[in-house]
XYZ file of C-alpha atoms in Angstrom:
248
model
C 13.327 -5.627 -17.410
C 13.289 -1.753 -17.937
C 9.760 -2.188 -19.101
C 8.582 -4.069 -15.948
C 10.104 -1.078 -14.106
C 7.896 1.250 -16.231
C 4.792 -0.395 -15.772
C 5.489 -0.717 -11.819
C 5.975 3.022 -11.642
C 3.444 3.730 -14.230
C 0.630 1.756 -12.031
C 1.567 2.481 -8.780
C 2.668 6.284 -9.118
C 1.876 9.532 -10.919
C 5.398 9.966 -11.910
C 5.718 10.591 -15.503
C 8.100 7.711 -16.183
C 8.742 7.554 -20.154
C 9.229 4.248 -22.180
C 7.092 1.358 -22.976
C 5.261 -0.925 -20.402
C 5.897 -4.543 -20.471
C 3.779 -7.013 -22.494
C 3.621 -9.051 -19.217
C 2.011 -7.034 -16.154
C 2.944 -9.511 -14.125
C 6.975 -9.064 -14.579
C 6.630 -5.743 -12.894
C 5.913 -7.168 -9.550
C 9.309 -7.802 -8.010
C 9.679 -3.913 -8.979
C 6.794 -2.968 -6.494
C 9.570 -2.273 -3.355
C 11.626 -0.032 -5.261
C 8.614 1.741 -6.259
C 7.745 2.051 -2.618
C 11.326 2.908 -1.470
C 10.680 5.687 -4.080
C 7.838 6.900 -2.867
C 8.566 6.685 0.682
C 11.958 8.583 0.244
C 9.848 11.574 -1.611
C 7.092 11.106 1.284
C 9.869 11.256 3.745
C 11.529 14.224 2.308
C 8.536 16.482 1.907
C 7.162 15.822 5.591
C 10.820 16.169 6.840
C 11.012 19.257 5.160
C 7.288 20.748 6.303
C 8.769 19.672 9.882
C 11.861 21.879 9.120
C 9.876 25.183 8.047
C 7.414 24.512 11.327
C 9.198 22.634 13.702
C 6.568 23.617 16.291
C 3.489 22.267 14.167
C 3.916 18.520 13.316
C 0.783 18.393 12.314
C 1.625 20.452 9.376
C 4.240 17.337 8.849
C 1.193 14.832 9.228
C -1.093 16.401 6.746
C 1.702 17.102 4.191
C 2.035 13.159 4.546
C -1.426 12.346 3.720
C -2.332 15.012 0.918
C 1.261 14.103 -1.165
C 0.743 10.455 -0.539
C -2.781 10.421 -1.799
C -1.278 12.979 -4.833
C 1.574 10.732 -5.580
C -0.540 7.827 -5.867
C -3.688 9.104 -7.756
C -5.329 7.938 -4.701
C -5.682 4.705 -5.946
C -4.867 2.422 -3.002
C -7.650 5.029 -1.256
C -10.043 4.088 -4.255
C -9.537 0.584 -3.908
C -10.026 0.601 0.277
C -13.077 2.594 -0.211
C -14.197 0.417 -2.613
C -13.242 -2.355 -0.383
C -15.208 -1.238 2.720
C -18.926 -0.846 0.585
C -18.207 -4.067 -1.085
C -17.780 -5.628 2.213
C -20.084 -3.842 4.311
C -23.030 -3.691 1.610
C -22.649 -7.181 0.094
C -24.566 -9.163 2.479
C -21.641 -12.149 1.788
C -22.774 -12.525 -1.270
C -19.937 -12.581 -3.420
C -21.578 -11.483 -6.368
C -23.350 -8.552 -4.964
C -19.734 -7.585 -3.204
C -17.952 -7.810 -6.627
C -20.966 -5.717 -8.296
C -20.420 -2.941 -5.274
C -16.928 -2.836 -5.506
C -16.741 -1.933 -9.415
C -19.593 0.689 -8.735
C -17.663 4.113 -9.199
C -19.864 5.716 -6.590
C -18.670 6.056 -2.981
C -21.192 4.427 -0.612
C -21.159 5.289 3.554
C -19.055 2.518 4.276
C -16.356 3.975 2.024
C -16.490 7.604 3.488
C -16.253 6.204 6.930
C -13.403 4.061 6.516
C -11.546 6.609 4.380
C -11.913 9.131 6.860
C -11.336 6.939 9.884
C -7.632 5.831 8.242
C -6.578 9.362 7.052
C -7.062 10.644 10.194
C -5.424 7.794 11.900
C -2.403 8.270 9.060
C -2.518 11.752 10.246
C -1.851 11.088 13.957
C 0.634 8.715 13.830
C 2.461 10.544 11.274
C 2.206 13.799 13.606
C 3.451 11.922 16.566
C 6.513 10.472 14.148
C 7.489 13.646 13.591
C 7.165 15.019 16.878
C 9.457 12.215 18.094
C 11.899 12.141 15.390
C 10.855 8.680 14.120
C 10.075 10.190 10.406
C 12.012 7.188 8.778
C 9.349 4.713 9.942
C 7.592 6.250 6.544
C 9.850 4.698 4.122
C 9.557 1.376 6.174
C 5.848 1.456 5.925
C 5.686 2.211 2.281
C 7.718 -0.536 1.190
C 6.598 -2.999 3.023
C 3.031 -1.986 1.773
C 3.945 -2.537 -1.733
C 5.782 -5.811 -0.457
C 2.343 -6.906 0.684
C 0.781 -6.288 -2.204
C 2.976 -8.832 -4.106
C 2.319 -11.072 -1.348
C -1.384 -11.058 -1.606
C -0.988 -11.392 -5.668
C 0.882 -14.638 -5.222
C -1.032 -16.112 -2.362
C -4.430 -15.783 -3.849
C -6.353 -16.552 -7.344
C -8.052 -13.565 -9.011
C -12.112 -13.257 -7.726
C -13.099 -11.865 -11.032
C -14.195 -13.654 -14.104
C -13.017 -11.418 -16.740
C -11.569 -7.724 -16.550
C -10.253 -5.400 -13.894
C -6.951 -3.367 -13.544
C -5.575 -6.152 -10.798
C -5.886 -9.472 -13.466
C -3.212 -9.206 -15.446
C -0.877 -8.864 -12.168
C -2.489 -12.018 -10.310
C -2.885 -14.056 -12.993
C 0.752 -14.493 -13.806
C 1.963 -13.849 -10.381
C 4.329 -16.053 -9.303
C 6.459 -17.254 -5.993
C 9.828 -16.337 -7.229
C 8.206 -12.562 -7.195
C 7.254 -12.255 -4.169
C 10.954 -13.897 -2.920
C 12.682 -10.805 -4.736
C 10.446 -8.167 -3.743
C 11.281 -9.522 0.151
C 14.813 -9.618 -0.319
C 14.822 -6.016 -1.721
C 12.420 -4.782 0.759
C 14.291 -6.305 3.585
C 17.764 -5.120 2.356
C 16.180 -1.436 1.721
C 14.531 -1.325 5.338
C 18.023 -2.649 6.766
C 19.825 0.054 5.395
C 17.576 2.576 7.089
C 19.422 2.035 10.502
C 22.447 -0.295 9.997
C 23.360 -2.121 13.154
C 19.396 -2.361 14.852
C 17.313 -3.245 11.622
C 14.258 -1.881 14.018
C 12.520 -0.858 10.687
C 12.351 -4.613 10.199
C 9.618 -5.181 13.042
C 7.393 -4.274 10.596
C 7.476 -6.938 8.483
C 6.204 -9.632 10.411
C 3.061 -7.278 11.551
C 2.580 -6.472 7.702
C 2.692 -10.062 6.957
C -0.061 -11.077 9.373
C -1.955 -8.319 8.956
C -1.949 -9.505 5.236
C -2.679 -12.904 5.940
C -5.689 -12.084 7.885
C -7.056 -10.041 4.940
C -6.490 -12.927 2.562
C -8.315 -14.937 4.536
C -11.299 -12.942 4.710
C -10.881 -12.040 0.710
C -10.783 -15.929 0.114
C -13.986 -16.354 2.242
C -16.039 -13.236 1.031
C -15.109 -13.503 -2.877
C -12.847 -16.227 -3.773
C -9.769 -14.317 -3.779
C -8.057 -10.641 -4.819
C -9.111 -7.879 -7.212
C -7.230 -4.612 -7.794
C -9.604 -2.815 -5.400
C -8.479 -5.379 -2.728
C -4.501 -4.790 -3.534
C -4.818 -1.326 -3.131
C -6.866 -1.761 0.187
C -3.824 -4.184 1.249
C -1.641 -1.459 0.686
C -3.434 1.235 3.078
C -3.689 -1.201 5.597
C -0.312 -2.511 6.098
C 1.016 0.800 5.584
C -0.953 2.337 8.136
C -0.345 -0.244 10.310
C 3.596 -0.219 10.058
C 3.358 3.856 10.433
C 1.173 2.986 14.209
C 4.394 0.231 14.742
C 6.635 2.768 14.742
C 4.647 5.099 16.779
C 4.248 3.111 19.546
C 7.493 1.674 20.050
C 9.347 2.786 22.903
């Protein structure tokens, strides 16, 4: 169990976790919401700290969020989103070509445009959260986005014949991994605001987006890849942050 946690943290973060990785990569999936809770708490603390130092400049808090998030995750999920955009944008609905483009380490125009749009959106949304005293939505968004990575791993097959970082996670993913991840996430998010559970409103939004994205992935490439797992995380994280910003 401990080795599974080590693998989850090493895979999803830059945090220096000592110990040995698990032999079964998929066994780390139930730990993804714990990683999300850790990352979300760190991002909340840093963003809140910047806001406290510059209370009249919430835009600085938004900038702190996107830069720290990219650093703590090694930009892994953003890279997946960019590769996904390049593949879907330039693959011309051909599975082999789409997967080949995703595997290409070079960043294309679709990837650049998508990254710019998403980062600006995240910056503006977190800036609004900072100015309206809603920063705990950061924690909820980061937790839920990691749970949705488990969801799509369980519900889709691996799209590549061989290779890829995501293969061992998807191949061994089981429904009970998702059940455990959802329970952990629900408890953690409910605890953010005991009594109202408002942050749980992000769950149906994240789930619906994941289902729609999963349908698209299945149609385009027949399943999911490591890049698509990363894209799932960024898409759902951004959506939940936006929900927090637009709620009355």
